[in-house]
Amino acid sequence: MIKGLAIATVWVLDQDRAKEFYTEKLGLEVRTDMTMGEGGMRWLTVGAADQPDVVLTLMVPGPPAMDPESAEAMKKLVSKGILGAGVLATDDIHGDYEKLKARGVQFLQEPQERPYGTEAIFRDDSGNWFSFTQARKGDLDLDKDWAC
């Protein structure tokens, strides 16, 4: 049976820039950075230090995952900021918002109260947007209820 989510793909336009953004600006750690197979596909994964069993793989659209036409379409969608990549959880939305903003993270929305907690929205260096959320105490457990 399925035990949970282990790897989620975030489509990026440049893996070196994405690696810098996700580690230096967001504070995630590199889990894997290697070249695989004859085609030289780069397998780059990052994750939060407190969540060792879940990683984001930062992939440039293209083979072997998709044909060239689909890859170009995906790159256009990413660069236009159409794709939401997920929810990143925090326990200090206001403090972490200020830290990330000071590191150059582009926020589309300042922290705002929502029924589920406090949420800010930011974009990565490729254009993907993320919800950055602190769950309301007692109302929602992001780890349990959202299984992120």
mmCIF file of C-alpha atoms in Angstrom:
data_model
loop_
_atom_site.group_PDB
_atom_site.id
_atom_site.type_symbol
_atom_site.label_atom_id
_atom_site.label_comp_id
_atom_site.label_asym_id
_atom_site.label_seq_id
_atom_site.Cartn_x
_atom_site.Cartn_y
_atom_site.Cartn_z
ATOM 1 C CA MET A 1 0.000 0.000 0.000
ATOM 2 C CA ILE A 2 0.963 3.621 -0.402
ATOM 3 C CA LYS A 3 2.779 4.877 2.696
ATOM 4 C CA GLY A 4 2.967 8.548 1.769
ATOM 5 C CA LEU A 5 4.566 11.136 -0.468
ATOM 6 C CA ALA A 6 8.341 10.849 -0.816
ATOM 7 C CA ILE A 7 9.240 13.007 -3.845
ATOM 8 C CA ALA A 8 7.398 15.892 -5.503
ATOM 9 C CA THR A 9 8.608 17.476 -8.738
ATOM 10 C CA VAL A 10 9.003 21.216 -9.095
ATOM 11 C CA TRP A 11 9.610 22.220 -12.711
ATOM 12 C CA VAL A 12 12.356 24.857 -12.912
ATOM 13 C CA LEU A 13 14.018 26.737 -15.760
ATOM 14 C CA ASP A 14 17.614 26.430 -14.529
ATOM 15 C CA GLN A 15 18.778 23.879 -11.966
ATOM 16 C CA ASP A 16 21.795 25.867 -10.762
ATOM 17 C CA ARG A 17 19.676 28.966 -10.101
ATOM 18 C CA ALA A 18 16.965 26.823 -8.495
ATOM 19 C CA LYS A 19 19.517 25.110 -6.244
ATOM 20 C CA GLU A 20 20.741 28.518 -5.075
ATOM 21 C CA PHE A 21 17.183 29.799 -4.512
ATOM 22 C CA TYR A 22 15.917 26.756 -2.597
ATOM 23 C CA THR A 23 19.021 26.435 -0.409
ATOM 24 C CA GLU A 24 20.298 29.978 0.110
ATOM 25 C CA LYS A 25 16.985 31.850 0.128
ATOM 26 C CA LEU A 26 14.515 29.253 1.451
ATOM 27 C CA GLY A 27 17.007 27.417 3.664
ATOM 28 C CA LEU A 28 16.343 23.898 2.369
ATOM 29 C CA GLU A 29 19.205 21.430 2.189
ATOM 30 C CA VAL A 30 20.510 19.570 -0.850
ATOM 31 C CA ARG A 31 19.744 15.861 -0.557
ATOM 32 C CA THR A 32 21.004 14.671 -3.950
ATOM 33 C CA ASP A 33 22.864 16.344 -6.816
ATOM 34 C CA MET A 34 24.105 13.862 -9.371
ATOM 35 C CA THR A 35 24.117 13.059 -13.062
ATOM 36 C CA MET A 36 22.335 9.888 -14.093
ATOM 37 C CA GLY A 37 22.386 7.714 -17.192
ATOM 38 C CA GLU A 38 23.839 8.152 -20.643
ATOM 39 C CA GLY A 39 21.793 11.274 -21.381
ATOM 40 C CA GLY A 40 23.309 13.053 -18.421
ATOM 41 C CA MET A 41 20.038 13.862 -16.658
ATOM 42 C CA ARG A 42 20.730 15.789 -13.466
ATOM 43 C CA TRP A 43 18.896 14.511 -10.377
ATOM 44 C CA LEU A 44 18.721 17.427 -7.936
ATOM 45 C CA THR A 45 16.661 17.129 -4.766
ATOM 46 C CA VAL A 46 16.208 19.428 -1.764
ATOM 47 C CA GLY A 47 14.296 19.138 1.468
ATOM 48 C CA ALA A 48 13.607 20.636 4.866
ATOM 49 C CA ALA A 49 15.995 19.547 7.605
ATOM 50 C CA ASP A 50 13.087 18.602 9.880
ATOM 51 C CA GLN A 51 11.409 16.426 7.231
ATOM 52 C CA PRO A 52 14.025 13.920 6.018
ATOM 53 C CA ASP A 53 11.569 11.596 4.283
ATOM 54 C CA VAL A 54 10.172 14.148 1.770
ATOM 55 C CA VAL A 55 12.124 15.855 -1.016
ATOM 56 C CA LEU A 56 11.462 18.196 -3.897
ATOM 57 C CA THR A 57 13.168 17.248 -7.135
ATOM 58 C CA LEU A 58 14.073 20.350 -9.120
ATOM 59 C CA MET A 59 13.721 19.322 -12.765
ATOM 60 C CA VAL A 60 14.030 21.193 -16.049
ATOM 61 C CA PRO A 61 11.179 20.128 -18.363
ATOM 62 C CA GLY A 62 12.462 17.780 -21.049
ATOM 63 C CA PRO A 63 13.409 14.187 -21.785
ATOM 64 C CA PRO A 64 12.978 11.589 -20.465
ATOM 65 C CA ALA A 65 9.867 12.926 -18.692
ATOM 66 C CA MET A 66 8.414 14.720 -21.716
ATOM 67 C CA ASP A 67 8.859 15.297 -25.414
ATOM 68 C CA PRO A 68 10.409 18.572 -26.685
ATOM 69 C CA GLU A 69 7.069 20.181 -27.588
ATOM 70 C CA SER A 70 5.591 19.448 -24.155
ATOM 71 C CA ALA A 71 8.807 20.639 -22.476
ATOM 72 C CA GLU A 72 8.591 24.019 -24.232
ATOM 73 C CA ALA A 73 4.915 24.362 -23.270
ATOM 74 C CA MET A 74 5.756 23.549 -19.639
ATOM 75 C CA LYS A 75 8.640 26.052 -19.606
ATOM 76 C CA LYS A 76 6.261 28.773 -20.835
ATOM 77 C CA LEU A 77 3.715 27.949 -18.119
ATOM 78 C CA VAL A 78 6.382 27.955 -15.406
ATOM 79 C CA SER A 79 7.885 31.264 -16.538
ATOM 80 C CA LYS A 80 4.429 32.884 -16.702
ATOM 81 C CA GLY A 81 3.834 31.992 -13.051
ATOM 82 C CA ILE A 82 0.826 29.792 -13.817
ATOM 83 C CA LEU A 83 1.880 26.772 -11.753
ATOM 84 C CA GLY A 84 1.455 26.467 -8.003
ATOM 85 C CA ALA A 85 3.986 24.059 -6.580
ATOM 86 C CA GLY A 86 2.460 23.455 -3.154
ATOM 87 C CA VAL A 87 2.283 24.557 0.466
ATOM 88 C CA LEU A 88 5.333 25.090 2.650
ATOM 89 C CA ALA A 89 4.600 25.071 6.373
ATOM 90 C CA THR A 90 6.082 27.308 9.063
ATOM 91 C CA ASP A 91 5.482 27.863 12.756
ATOM 92 C CA ASP A 92 6.492 31.563 12.590
ATOM 93 C CA ILE A 93 4.861 33.091 9.509
ATOM 94 C CA HIS A 94 5.621 36.717 10.363
ATOM 95 C CA GLY A 95 9.246 36.151 11.393
ATOM 96 C CA ASP A 96 9.993 33.796 8.511
ATOM 97 C CA TYR A 97 8.228 36.102 6.041
ATOM 98 C CA GLU A 98 10.589 38.927 7.066
ATOM 99 C CA LYS A 99 13.668 36.653 6.853
ATOM 100 C CA LEU A 100 12.751 35.336 3.396
ATOM 101 C CA LYS A 101 11.855 38.786 2.119
ATOM 102 C CA ALA A 102 15.256 40.072 3.343
ATOM 103 C CA ARG A 103 16.920 37.229 1.401
ATOM 104 C CA GLY A 104 15.228 38.416 -1.795
ATOM 105 C CA VAL A 105 12.225 36.092 -2.001
ATOM 106 C CA GLN A 106 9.497 37.737 -4.110
ATOM 107 C CA PHE A 107 6.189 37.671 -2.245
ATOM 108 C CA LEU A 108 2.926 38.088 -4.132
ATOM 109 C CA GLN A 109 0.943 38.388 -0.918
ATOM 110 C CA GLU A 110 1.928 39.450 2.593
ATOM 111 C CA PRO A 111 0.766 37.218 5.477
ATOM 112 C CA GLN A 112 -3.029 37.277 5.680
ATOM 113 C CA GLU A 113 -5.467 35.539 7.993
ATOM 114 C CA ARG A 114 -7.390 32.666 6.418
ATOM 115 C CA PRO A 115 -9.850 30.144 7.900
ATOM 116 C CA TYR A 116 -7.006 27.584 8.140
ATOM 117 C CA GLY A 117 -4.289 29.909 9.461
ATOM 118 C CA THR A 118 -2.037 32.678 8.193
ATOM 119 C CA GLU A 119 -0.804 32.515 4.608
ATOM 120 C CA ALA A 120 1.668 34.409 2.437
ATOM 121 C CA ILE A 121 2.328 33.591 -1.217
ATOM 122 C CA PHE A 122 5.710 33.759 -2.953
ATOM 123 C CA ARG A 123 7.311 32.794 -6.256
ATOM 124 C CA ASP A 124 10.519 30.878 -6.779
ATOM 125 C CA ASP A 125 13.182 32.057 -9.245
ATOM 126 C CA SER A 126 11.476 30.198 -12.122
ATOM 127 C CA GLY A 127 7.962 31.562 -11.516
ATOM 128 C CA ASN A 128 6.307 28.754 -9.509
ATOM 129 C CA TRP A 129 4.174 30.052 -6.659
ATOM 130 C CA PHE A 130 3.953 28.553 -3.190
ATOM 131 C CA SER A 131 1.576 29.049 -0.308
ATOM 132 C CA PHE A 132 3.640 29.727 2.821
ATOM 133 C CA THR A 133 1.348 28.871 5.709
ATOM 134 C CA GLN A 134 1.214 28.783 9.478
ATOM 135 C CA ALA A 135 -1.734 26.641 10.557
ATOM 136 C CA ARG A 136 -4.149 28.058 13.089
ATOM 137 C CA LYS A 137 -3.404 26.425 16.437
ATOM 138 C CA GLY A 138 -5.941 23.764 17.308
ATOM 139 C CA ASP A 139 -7.760 24.048 13.979
ATOM 140 C CA LEU A 140 -5.466 22.329 11.509
ATOM 141 C CA ASP A 141 -2.340 20.235 11.625
ATOM 142 C CA LEU A 142 -0.605 20.642 8.243
ATOM 143 C CA ASP A 143 1.386 17.449 8.725
ATOM 144 C CA LYS A 144 -1.673 15.395 9.657
ATOM 145 C CA ASP A 145 -4.565 17.079 7.832
ATOM 146 C CA TRP A 146 -2.846 18.154 4.627
ATOM 147 C CA ALA A 147 -0.257 15.363 4.446
ATOM 148 C CA CYS A 148 2.167 17.723 2.676
#
